[in-house]
Short mmCIF file of C-alpha atoms and ligand atoms in Angstrom, two decimals:
data_model
loop_
_atom_site.label_atom_id
_atom_site.label_comp_id
_atom_site.label_asym_id
_atom_site.label_seq_id
_atom_site.Cartn_x
_atom_site.Cartn_y
_atom_site.Cartn_z
CA MET M 1 -0.82 25.88 43.23
CA PRO M 2 0.91 29.10 42.14
CA THR M 3 4.49 29.57 43.28
CA LYS M 4 4.66 31.32 46.64
CA TYR M 5 7.29 33.87 47.56
CA ILE M 6 8.81 34.86 50.89
CA ILE M 7 10.98 37.97 50.78
CA VAL M 8 13.45 38.41 53.63
CA THR M 9 14.90 41.87 54.27
CA GLY M 10 16.97 43.23 57.12
CA GLY M 11 17.20 46.48 59.01
CA VAL M 12 19.08 48.41 61.69
CA LEU M 13 22.35 46.46 61.51
CA SER M 14 24.11 44.06 59.25
CA GLY M 15 25.16 40.70 60.61
CA LEU M 16 21.87 39.91 62.36
CA GLY M 17 21.63 36.54 60.66
CA LYS M 18 19.25 37.12 57.78
CA GLY M 19 20.65 34.13 55.95
CA ILE M 20 20.09 31.84 58.90
CA ALA M 21 16.63 33.32 59.45
CA ALA M 22 15.72 32.73 55.79
CA ALA M 23 17.16 29.20 55.91
CA SER M 24 15.34 28.43 59.16
CA ILE M 25 12.01 29.59 57.77
CA GLY M 26 12.68 27.38 54.78
CA HIS M 27 13.57 24.46 57.02
CA LEU M 28 10.20 24.63 58.75
CA LEU M 29 8.37 24.71 55.43
CA SER M 30 10.55 22.35 53.44
CA SER M 31 9.02 19.02 54.41
CA ARG M 32 6.38 19.21 51.71
CA LEU M 33 7.48 21.96 49.32
CA ARG M 34 10.07 22.27 46.61
CA ILE M 35 11.92 25.35 47.92
CA VAL M 36 14.43 27.43 46.01
CA PRO M 37 16.48 30.04 47.89
CA ILE M 38 17.65 33.13 46.02
CA LYS M 39 20.10 35.67 47.41
CA CYS M 40 20.44 39.20 46.03
CA ASP M 41 23.71 40.96 46.87
CA GLY M 42 24.18 44.65 46.16
CA TYR M 43 27.92 44.66 45.50
CA LEU M 44 29.41 45.09 42.03
CA ASN M 45 31.65 42.03 42.13
CA VAL M 46 30.18 39.38 39.87
CA ASP M 47 30.65 36.88 42.68
CA PRO M 48 32.44 36.81 46.05
CA GLY M 49 35.24 34.64 44.59
CA THR M 50 37.57 37.60 44.30
CA MET M 51 36.86 39.00 47.75
CA ASN M 52 38.89 38.60 50.90
CA PRO M 53 37.22 36.06 53.19
CA TYR M 54 38.35 38.18 56.09
CA GLU M 55 36.02 40.92 54.87
CA HIS M 56 33.20 38.92 53.40
CA GLY M 57 33.32 35.54 55.09
CA GLU M 58 33.80 32.22 53.40
CA VAL M 59 33.37 31.82 49.65
CA PHE M 60 30.91 28.98 49.25
CA VAL M 61 31.36 26.71 46.21
CA LEU M 62 28.49 24.87 44.59
CA ASP M 63 28.42 21.62 42.60
CA ASP M 64 28.12 23.61 39.38
CA GLY M 65 31.31 25.50 40.20
CA GLY M 66 29.60 28.73 41.21
CA GLU M 67 31.37 30.78 43.86
CA VAL M 68 28.57 32.24 45.94
CA ASP M 69 27.70 34.02 49.14
CA MET M 70 28.23 31.99 52.31
CA ASP M 71 24.49 32.14 53.02
CA PHE M 72 24.18 29.39 50.42
CA GLY M 73 25.95 27.20 52.93
CA HIS M 74 23.11 27.83 55.37
CA TYR M 75 20.52 27.23 52.66
CA GLU M 76 22.02 23.90 51.65
CA ARG M 77 22.46 22.80 55.23
CA PHE M 78 18.97 23.81 56.35
CA LEU M 79 16.93 23.05 53.25
CA GLY M 80 18.65 19.92 51.99
CA VAL M 81 18.81 21.35 48.46
CA THR M 82 21.72 21.53 46.03
CA CYS M 83 21.90 25.16 45.00
CA LYS M 84 22.92 26.65 41.67
CA SER M 85 25.09 29.65 41.02
CA LYS M 86 22.27 31.35 39.13
CA TRP M 87 20.42 31.64 42.44
CA ASN M 88 22.97 34.18 43.71
CA LEU M 89 22.17 37.41 41.92
CA THR M 90 24.69 40.20 42.48
CA MET M 91 24.53 43.74 41.15
CA GLY M 92 27.72 42.84 39.28
CA LYS M 93 25.82 40.11 37.43
CA VAL M 94 22.81 42.37 36.88
CA PHE M 95 24.90 45.12 35.26
CA ASP M 96 26.76 42.52 33.19
CA MET M 97 23.47 41.22 31.82
CA ILE M 98 22.04 44.69 31.22
CA ARG M 99 25.09 45.75 29.26
CA GLN M 100 25.05 42.60 27.16
CA LYS M 101 21.38 43.11 26.35
CA GLU M 102 21.97 46.74 25.46
CA ARG M 103 24.86 45.87 23.11
CA ARG M 104 22.83 43.10 21.54
CA GLY M 105 20.15 45.64 20.73
CA ASP M 106 17.45 44.26 23.01
CA TYR M 107 16.52 47.81 24.01
CA LEU M 108 16.93 49.38 20.57
CA GLY M 109 15.48 52.88 20.43
CA LYS M 110 15.00 53.08 24.18
CA THR M 111 16.80 54.83 27.01
CA VAL M 112 17.91 52.01 29.30
CA GLN M 113 16.81 52.90 32.84
CA TYR M 114 16.95 51.49 36.34
CA ILE M 115 13.17 51.32 36.30
CA PRO M 116 11.81 49.45 34.40
CA HIS M 117 14.78 47.80 32.69
CA VAL M 118 16.96 46.82 35.61
CA THR M 119 14.05 45.96 37.89
CA ASP M 120 12.41 43.90 35.11
CA LEU M 121 15.63 42.03 34.58
CA ILE M 122 15.86 41.21 38.29
CA LYS M 123 12.24 40.06 38.46
CA ASN M 124 12.53 38.03 35.28
CA HIS M 125 15.64 36.34 36.63
CA ILE M 126 13.68 35.30 39.72
CA PHE M 127 10.65 34.14 37.69
CA GLU M 128 12.90 32.23 35.30
CA ILE M 129 14.47 30.33 38.20
CA SER M 130 11.01 29.64 39.54
CA ARG M 131 9.95 28.10 36.20
CA GLU M 132 13.18 26.18 35.62
CA GLU M 133 13.06 24.61 39.06
CA SER M 134 9.29 24.14 39.20
CA ALA M 135 9.58 25.86 42.56
CA GLU M 136 6.65 25.78 44.93
CA LEU M 137 8.20 28.28 47.30
CA ILE M 138 10.90 30.81 46.52
CA ILE M 139 12.68 32.49 49.41
CA VAL M 140 14.41 35.68 48.29
CA GLU M 141 16.92 37.15 50.71
CA ILE M 142 17.96 40.73 50.05
CA GLY M 143 21.50 41.30 51.27
CA GLY M 144 22.45 44.38 53.26
CA THR M 145 20.22 46.65 55.28
CA VAL M 146 17.23 48.76 54.24
CA GLY M 147 18.53 52.22 53.48
CA ASP M 148 21.74 51.04 51.81
CA ILE M 149 22.14 52.54 48.36
CA GLU M 150 23.37 49.18 47.03
CA ASN M 151 20.17 47.20 47.51
CA GLU M 152 17.59 49.82 46.44
CA LEU M 153 17.01 48.21 43.04
CA PHE M 154 16.47 44.81 44.58
CA LEU M 155 14.00 46.26 47.08
CA GLU M 156 12.12 48.04 44.30
CA SER M 157 11.98 44.81 42.32
CA VAL M 158 10.56 42.74 45.16
CA ARG M 159 8.09 45.53 45.90
CA GLN M 160 6.82 45.36 42.33
CA MET M 161 6.61 41.59 42.50
CA LYS M 162 3.46 41.61 44.62
CA GLU M 163 1.46 42.82 41.61
CA ASP M 164 3.08 40.24 39.31
CA VAL M 165 2.49 37.23 41.55
CA GLY M 166 -0.63 38.36 43.41
CA ARG M 167 -0.72 39.71 46.94
CA GLY M 168 -1.85 36.38 48.41
CA ASN M 169 1.24 34.65 47.07
CA ILE M 170 3.96 36.77 48.59
CA ALA M 171 4.96 37.48 52.18
CA TYR M 172 7.51 40.00 53.39
CA VAL M 173 9.60 39.14 56.46
CA HIS M 174 11.73 41.88 57.99
CA LEU M 175 14.53 41.12 60.44
CA THR M 176 15.49 43.89 62.85
CA TYR M 177 17.33 44.39 66.09
CA VAL M 178 15.74 44.95 69.50
CA PRO M 179 18.43 46.24 71.85
CA ILE M 180 18.43 46.16 75.63
CA PRO M 181 20.67 49.12 76.44
CA TYR M 182 22.96 48.76 79.44
CA GLY M 183 21.39 50.25 82.54
CA VAL M 184 17.98 50.67 80.91
CA ASN M 185 17.32 46.94 81.06
CA GLU M 186 14.30 47.15 78.78
CA GLN M 187 13.72 46.00 75.21
CA LYS M 188 13.64 49.00 72.89
CA SER M 189 11.45 49.08 69.80
CA LYS M 190 12.57 52.37 68.24
CA PRO M 191 15.25 50.97 65.88
CA THR M 192 12.64 48.52 64.57
CA GLN M 193 10.08 51.28 64.03
CA GLN M 194 12.60 53.37 62.14
CA SER M 195 13.75 50.50 60.03
CA VAL M 196 10.17 49.51 59.14
CA ASN M 197 9.51 53.14 58.22
CA LEU M 198 12.40 53.01 55.78
CA LEU M 199 10.92 49.86 54.33
CA LYS M 200 7.45 51.40 54.05
CA GLN M 201 8.87 54.44 52.29
CA ARG M 202 9.95 51.94 49.65
CA GLY M 203 6.44 50.57 49.41
CA ILE M 204 7.12 47.34 51.27
CA PHE M 205 4.80 46.57 54.18
CA PRO M 206 6.11 43.66 56.21
CA ASP M 207 3.83 40.77 57.13
CA VAL M 208 6.21 39.47 59.76
CA ILE M 209 8.80 41.21 61.89
CA VAL M 210 11.55 39.16 63.48
CA GLY M 211 13.22 41.06 66.33
CA ARG M 212 16.70 39.81 67.06
CA CYS M 213 17.25 40.01 70.78
CA SER M 214 19.13 38.38 73.65
CA ARG M 215 15.77 37.58 75.31
CA PHE M 216 12.32 36.62 74.12
CA LEU M 217 10.38 39.75 73.20
CA SER M 218 8.11 40.93 76.00
CA GLN M 219 4.39 41.31 75.42
CA LYS M 220 4.88 45.04 75.84
CA VAL M 221 7.45 45.40 73.08
CA ARG M 222 5.48 43.09 70.78
CA THR M 223 2.39 45.24 71.19
CA LYS M 224 4.35 48.39 70.58
CA ILE M 225 6.02 47.08 67.43
CA SER M 226 2.69 45.71 66.22
CA ASN M 227 1.01 49.11 66.72
CA PHE M 228 3.70 51.28 65.21
CA CYS M 229 4.54 48.99 62.34
CA ASP M 230 1.04 47.80 61.36
CA VAL M 231 1.61 44.08 61.73
CA ASP M 232 -0.52 41.57 63.60
CA PRO M 233 0.67 41.21 67.20
CA GLU M 234 1.34 37.50 66.68
CA ALA M 235 3.43 38.37 63.61
CA VAL M 236 6.09 40.01 65.79
CA VAL M 237 8.42 37.14 66.67
CA THR M 238 11.71 36.76 68.49
CA GLY M 239 14.93 35.99 66.70
CA LEU M 240 16.65 34.84 69.85
CA ASP M 241 20.44 34.91 70.28
CA VAL M 242 21.39 31.23 70.47
CA GLU M 243 24.51 29.15 71.01
CA ASP M 244 23.81 27.06 67.95
CA ILE M 245 22.21 28.32 64.78
CA TYR M 246 20.40 24.98 64.50
CA GLU M 247 18.19 26.10 67.38
CA ILE M 248 16.66 28.88 65.28
CA PRO M 249 14.07 26.72 63.48
CA LEU M 250 12.93 25.46 66.88
CA ILE M 251 12.65 29.03 68.20
CA PHE M 252 10.66 30.11 65.14
CA GLU M 253 8.39 27.13 65.51
CA GLN M 254 7.81 27.95 69.15
CA GLU M 255 7.10 31.58 68.20
CA GLY M 256 4.41 30.44 65.78
CA LEU M 257 6.11 31.76 62.66
CA PRO M 258 5.05 28.89 60.36
CA ALA M 259 1.42 29.42 61.29
CA ILE M 260 1.61 33.11 60.43
CA LEU M 261 3.15 32.36 57.06
CA HIS M 262 0.53 29.70 56.54
CA LYS M 263 -2.22 32.21 57.22
CA LYS M 264 -0.78 34.48 54.56
CA LEU M 265 0.35 31.91 51.98
CA ASN M 266 -1.51 28.71 52.80
CA ILE M 267 1.58 26.48 52.68
CA TYR M 268 2.35 24.93 56.04
CA SER M 269 2.38 21.31 57.03
CA PRO M 270 4.18 20.76 60.32
CA PRO M 271 7.60 19.18 59.83
CA ASP M 272 8.79 16.29 61.95
CA MET M 273 11.46 17.90 64.10
CA THR M 274 12.12 14.85 66.32
CA LYS M 275 15.59 14.06 64.95
CA TRP M 276 16.54 17.73 64.77
CA ARG M 277 15.58 18.10 68.44
CA LYS M 278 17.74 15.14 69.38
CA TRP M 279 20.75 16.64 67.58
CA ILE M 280 20.23 19.99 69.28
CA ASP M 281 19.94 18.17 72.58
CA ASN M 282 23.29 16.46 71.91
CA LEU M 283 24.83 19.84 71.12
CA ARG M 284 23.51 21.28 74.36
CA ASN M 285 24.28 18.29 76.57
CA PRO M 286 27.37 16.57 75.20
CA THR M 287 28.73 13.52 76.98
CA ARG M 288 32.30 14.00 75.78
CA GLU M 289 34.62 16.90 75.05
CA ILE M 290 37.66 17.26 72.79
CA THR M 291 39.86 20.08 71.52
CA ILE M 292 40.79 20.47 67.89
CA ALA M 293 43.27 23.07 66.68
CA MET M 294 42.53 24.75 63.36
CA CYS M 295 45.66 26.26 61.88
CA GLY M 296 44.67 28.96 59.47
CA LYS M 297 45.21 32.45 58.31
CA TYR M 298 41.88 34.17 58.63
CA THR M 299 41.35 32.71 62.06
CA ARG M 300 40.39 36.07 63.52
CA LEU M 301 37.08 35.87 61.72
CA GLU M 302 35.14 32.67 62.25
CA ASP M 303 32.98 33.40 59.20
CA SER M 304 35.97 32.67 56.97
CA TYR M 305 35.72 29.05 58.00
CA ALA M 306 31.95 28.78 58.43
CA SER M 307 31.49 25.44 56.66
CA ILE M 308 34.33 23.79 58.56
CA ILE M 309 32.87 24.97 61.84
CA GLU M 310 29.45 23.66 60.81
CA SER M 311 30.93 20.31 59.77
CA PHE M 312 32.33 19.95 63.27
CA ASN M 313 28.95 20.92 64.71
CA HIS M 314 27.34 18.13 62.68
CA CYS M 315 29.86 15.65 64.13
CA SER M 316 29.23 17.02 67.63
CA ALA M 317 25.51 16.50 67.24
CA HIS M 318 25.89 12.91 66.03
CA LEU M 319 28.63 11.86 68.43
CA SER M 320 27.37 13.83 71.44
CA CYS M 321 30.83 15.32 71.80
CA LYS M 322 31.61 18.94 72.43
CA ILE M 323 34.37 20.15 70.11
CA ASN M 324 36.41 23.10 71.30
CA LEU M 325 37.89 24.63 68.19
CA LYS M 326 41.14 26.35 68.97
CA LEU M 327 41.93 28.80 66.19
CA VAL M 328 45.69 29.01 65.71
CA GLU M 329 47.12 31.80 63.60
CA THR M 330 50.26 30.35 62.02
CA SER M 331 51.77 33.52 60.53
CA ASP M 332 53.73 34.21 63.70
CA LEU M 333 53.92 30.74 65.22
CA LYS M 334 56.94 30.39 67.54
CA ASP M 335 56.72 26.67 68.30
CA THR M 336 54.23 23.81 68.36
CA SER M 337 53.81 23.65 72.14
CA PHE M 338 50.12 24.50 71.66
CA LEU M 339 49.71 20.87 70.61
CA ASP M 340 49.83 19.77 74.26
CA GLY M 341 46.23 19.27 75.20
CA VAL M 342 45.04 19.21 71.59
CA ASP M 343 43.31 16.05 70.37
CA GLY M 344 43.67 16.73 66.66
CA VAL M 345 44.68 19.30 64.07
CA VAL M 346 42.92 20.52 60.97
CA VAL M 347 44.70 22.60 58.33
CA PRO M 348 42.10 24.29 56.15
CA GLY M 349 42.29 25.77 52.66
CA GLY M 350 44.09 28.98 51.90
CA PHE M 351 46.00 31.05 49.40
CA GLY M 352 49.40 32.68 49.27
CA GLN M 353 52.58 32.26 51.24
CA ARG M 354 51.77 33.81 54.61
CA GLY M 355 51.63 31.30 57.45
CA THR M 356 52.57 28.27 55.35
CA GLU M 357 55.91 27.50 57.08
CA GLY M 358 54.11 27.54 60.45
CA LYS M 359 51.55 25.07 59.15
CA ILE M 360 54.26 22.83 57.72
CA SER M 361 55.98 22.65 61.11
CA VAL M 362 52.66 21.81 62.75
CA ILE M 363 52.05 19.03 60.22
CA ARG M 364 55.51 17.60 60.86
CA ALA M 365 54.79 17.56 64.58
CA VAL M 366 51.41 15.83 64.26
CA ARG M 367 52.84 13.28 61.83
CA GLU M 368 55.72 12.43 64.14
CA LYS M 369 53.67 12.56 67.35
CA ASN M 370 50.84 10.47 65.91
CA ILE M 371 48.21 13.20 66.50
CA PRO M 372 45.10 12.97 64.27
CA PHE M 373 45.33 15.28 61.27
CA LEU M 374 42.86 16.40 58.64
CA GLY M 375 44.08 18.50 55.70
CA LEU M 376 41.75 20.35 53.39
CA CYS M 377 42.95 21.56 49.98
CA LEU M 378 45.97 23.69 50.96
CA GLY M 379 46.15 21.33 53.95
CA LEU M 380 46.80 18.43 51.57
CA GLN M 381 49.37 20.40 49.62
CA LEU M 382 51.29 21.35 52.76
CA ALA M 383 51.17 17.75 54.04
CA VAL M 384 52.76 16.60 50.78
CA ILE M 385 55.39 19.35 51.02
CA GLU M 386 56.19 18.38 54.60
CA PHE M 387 56.44 14.70 53.69
CA GLY M 388 58.55 15.55 50.64
CA ARG M 389 61.01 17.54 52.72
CA ASN M 390 61.24 15.42 55.83
CA ALA M 391 60.48 11.87 54.70
CA CYS M 392 61.65 11.86 51.07
CA GLY M 393 64.71 14.09 51.43
CA LEU M 394 63.45 16.59 48.87
CA ASP M 395 65.29 19.60 50.19
CA ARG M 396 63.28 22.85 50.16
CA ALA M 397 60.36 21.11 48.48
CA ASN M 398 57.48 23.51 48.06
CA SER M 399 54.51 24.61 46.02
CA THR M 400 55.24 26.95 43.13
CA GLU M 401 52.45 29.15 44.53
CA ILE M 402 54.56 29.69 47.65
CA ASP M 403 58.09 29.53 46.21
CA PRO M 404 58.28 29.77 42.42
CA ASN M 405 62.01 28.91 42.53
CA THR M 406 61.80 25.75 44.63
CA PRO M 407 64.14 22.97 43.46
CA HIS M 408 61.36 20.44 44.15
CA PRO M 409 57.94 21.71 43.04
CA VAL M 410 55.99 18.85 44.61
CA ILE M 411 52.92 21.03 44.26
CA ASP M 412 52.55 22.76 40.94
CA ILE M 413 50.01 24.64 38.90
CA LEU M 414 47.38 22.61 37.07
CA PRO M 415 48.38 22.36 33.40
CA GLU M 416 45.07 23.89 32.35
CA GLN M 417 45.74 26.85 34.65
CA ILE M 418 48.95 27.85 32.90
CA GLY M 419 48.24 30.97 30.90
CA VAL M 420 45.08 31.81 32.81
CA SER M 421 45.47 35.42 33.83
CA GLU M 422 41.94 36.38 34.83
CA LYS M 423 41.31 35.77 38.49
CA GLY M 424 37.50 35.59 38.70
CA GLY M 425 35.90 32.16 38.37
CA THR M 426 38.94 30.58 36.73
CA MET M 427 40.08 28.02 39.31
CA ARG M 428 39.25 24.32 39.20
CA LEU M 429 35.82 24.83 40.68
CA GLY M 430 32.89 22.68 41.65
CA ALA M 431 32.13 18.98 41.88
CA TYR M 432 34.70 16.46 40.65
CA ARG M 433 34.71 12.70 41.06
CA ALA M 434 37.48 10.70 42.68
CA VAL M 435 38.15 6.98 42.61
CA LEU M 436 39.08 5.63 46.04
CA LYS M 437 41.63 2.92 46.66
CA GLN M 438 40.23 -0.39 47.92
CA GLY M 439 41.30 -1.06 51.48
CA SER M 440 42.24 2.55 52.21
CA LEU M 441 40.98 4.46 55.24
CA VAL M 442 39.26 6.98 53.00
CA HIS M 443 37.44 4.16 51.20
CA SER M 444 36.16 2.81 54.49
CA LEU M 445 35.13 6.27 55.73
CA TYR M 446 33.09 6.99 52.62
CA GLN M 447 31.96 3.37 52.25
CA ALA M 448 32.20 3.93 48.52
CA GLY M 449 34.53 3.32 45.62
CA GLU M 450 33.83 6.69 44.02
CA VAL M 451 32.93 10.02 45.58
CA THR M 452 32.17 13.52 44.40
CA GLU M 453 33.41 16.49 46.39
CA ARG M 454 33.66 20.19 45.62
CA HIS M 455 36.88 21.93 44.65
CA ARG M 456 38.40 25.38 44.54
CA HIS M 457 42.09 25.40 43.69
CA ARG M 458 44.73 26.08 41.04
CA TYR M 459 47.55 23.82 42.22
CA GLU M 460 47.91 20.05 42.58
CA VAL M 461 50.39 17.32 43.51
CA ASN M 462 52.98 17.28 40.74
CA PRO M 463 52.80 13.91 38.88
CA ARG M 464 56.61 13.93 38.56
CA TYR M 465 56.85 13.31 42.30
CA HIS M 466 54.06 10.74 42.69
CA ARG M 467 56.47 7.80 42.67
CA VAL M 468 59.06 9.01 45.15
CA ILE M 469 56.37 10.12 47.60
CA GLU M 470 54.49 6.83 47.37
CA GLU M 471 57.70 4.85 47.74
CA LYS M 472 58.26 6.51 51.11
CA GLY M 473 54.86 5.37 52.33
CA MET M 474 52.34 8.10 51.69
CA VAL M 475 49.27 6.54 50.08
CA PHE M 476 47.37 8.38 47.38
CA SER M 477 44.06 6.90 48.41
CA GLY M 478 41.91 8.81 45.94
CA LEU M 479 42.68 9.90 42.39
CA SER M 480 40.76 11.70 39.69
CA LYS M 481 39.12 9.31 37.25
CA ASP M 482 41.97 9.69 34.76
CA GLY M 483 44.45 8.93 37.55
CA ARG M 484 46.25 12.22 37.01
CA LEU M 485 45.21 14.28 40.03
CA VAL M 486 45.69 13.32 43.66
CA GLU M 487 42.40 13.86 45.48
CA PHE M 488 43.05 12.08 48.80
CA ILE M 489 46.18 11.10 50.72
CA GLU M 490 46.73 9.16 53.91
CA LEU M 491 49.50 7.66 56.02
CA PRO M 492 48.94 4.01 56.98
CA GLY M 493 49.94 3.20 60.54
CA HIS M 494 49.19 6.72 61.76
CA ARG M 495 46.21 7.17 64.11
CA PHE M 496 44.54 9.37 61.52
CA PHE M 497 46.42 11.27 58.87
CA VAL M 498 44.13 12.10 55.96
CA ALA M 499 43.95 15.03 53.58
CA THR M 500 42.02 15.91 50.48
CA GLN M 501 42.42 18.34 47.62
CA ALA M 502 38.68 18.94 47.87
CA HIS M 503 36.50 20.80 50.35
CA PRO M 504 34.29 18.11 51.90
CA GLU M 505 33.09 20.67 54.47
CA LEU M 506 30.92 22.20 51.76
CA LYS M 507 28.67 19.16 51.58
CA SER M 508 28.36 18.32 55.27
CA ARG M 509 24.81 18.38 56.57
CA MET M 510 23.22 17.90 59.95
CA GLU M 511 21.49 14.85 58.45
CA ALA M 512 24.77 13.48 57.09
CA PRO M 513 28.08 14.77 58.51
CA ALA M 514 30.97 14.77 56.02
CA PRO M 515 32.62 11.31 56.31
CA LEU M 516 36.19 12.62 56.61
CA PHE M 517 35.22 14.97 59.43
CA TYR M 518 33.25 12.23 61.13
CA GLY M 519 36.17 9.80 60.96
CA PHE M 520 38.61 12.47 62.08
CA VAL M 521 36.52 13.47 65.12
CA LYS M 522 36.08 9.83 66.08
CA ALA M 523 39.85 9.37 65.90
CA CYS M 524 40.34 12.46 68.08
CA MET M 525 37.89 11.03 70.62
CA ARG M 526 39.79 7.75 70.89
N1 LIG X 1 46.12 27.93 47.10
C1 LIG X 1 45.93 26.55 46.80
C2 LIG X 1 45.55 26.34 45.34
O1 LIG X 1 45.14 27.25 44.69
C3 LIG X 1 44.89 25.92 47.71
C4 LIG X 1 43.53 26.47 47.51
C5 LIG X 1 42.60 26.13 48.63
O2 LIG X 1 43.01 25.72 49.70
N2 LIG X 1 41.32 26.31 48.41
O3 LIG X 1 45.65 25.25 44.84
#
């Protein structure tokens, strides 16, 4: 069978959930096919690693160390694949490659042009991935909205692709917005028509239109969109607003989307959604309820912590427990009275000094009050600082990232990071193995002696302080294979006090919630 391609574009507005739509389509088709998701982003950064998560959402880290768009989180969670950094193609990467080829002399004698040179490079990148992965289905998501200058070259490339791969092997799915204006109380198709016109001007004729809306699309609006946009009436489907993104595959299934794609591409075999349905049912009808405080910095934008939020959703679905996440901004924290009525505290990753003292005071409170605590990356570092200061008498202990002049640098820069001045892609990134201590809580949570989690950091627990900290009772329950780096810590005797230098939230899946999150939530429920 030739490789099939589904191209997902978006119109009208950004933020309509193209990534989740692409991932959900993949989920419905993934039971039989080897699927590879590819995301094309129009910005000139090589990767999102240097961007502010407040602007761009979470930076997702892959096993191979790639820092990629947060949509890869959705892909991994919905498709059950382990993605590679090559699958995130940014304009920054494209221009990098073009320039290298030009300098090498690959285009000798020619004027290097957007068409065909840049578009060929984009297409070849996609075809190369397809070959390397022996992909049966490639889902290409084009970031941004049709009409943006940034994604024109990607759109032109995927337009050309239909000749390269054959029209029967490629389907175009366009996600738009169907508003119901206040007072009018009727679904409006005009934005969709205009957006599809923009797409058609670029030579792309959608096979499927997904209309994002707060209600199922009426027959009337479906007919209208079908007429004006030249798609089959049954190929106009609802992208319903939902509480939980995990409901989207079920909505698409109900709307007959797999059958339409099957008609075009001949690829569908119905997936078994029984378990998925049960998890969704647990999310909708929980039997328990708890409140967890997340003490962060970018807490105004939930996207900055997307994977953590999803990890909690996975626990909710498995434990039938609603988790109210209370986002606590620690930059201007007055006291820790918010802890009354909170069942547990998570301190997520972060960079820089702002908000760290607030988090340290929260960690002290949860340690002393025996409130379940989970620390992630910076969360581990701050837990060690707090313990250093208040349990080991290391006055003004700190991380050299936060206070370069601290008398007790319990957290210090990784030796291999000293002298690194470039910021992009230079942290300790990707999957690293840790050896877990027999008999520790972490060992029992993972049910394994060795685990691999993903990392994104420059600093670590300073080996000079390992002994004094351990003597005072903090257990380093997971170390790097050479025993040099602290990967997991815990406090015996506490209800649940665990932290890791890694980001286990990046590998949590609906099918298999991250063990640390699972254990933490269970402790909060007790
Ligand atoms: N800023 C810390 C470091 O670089 C923690 C990073 C993180 O939490 N991802 O080590």
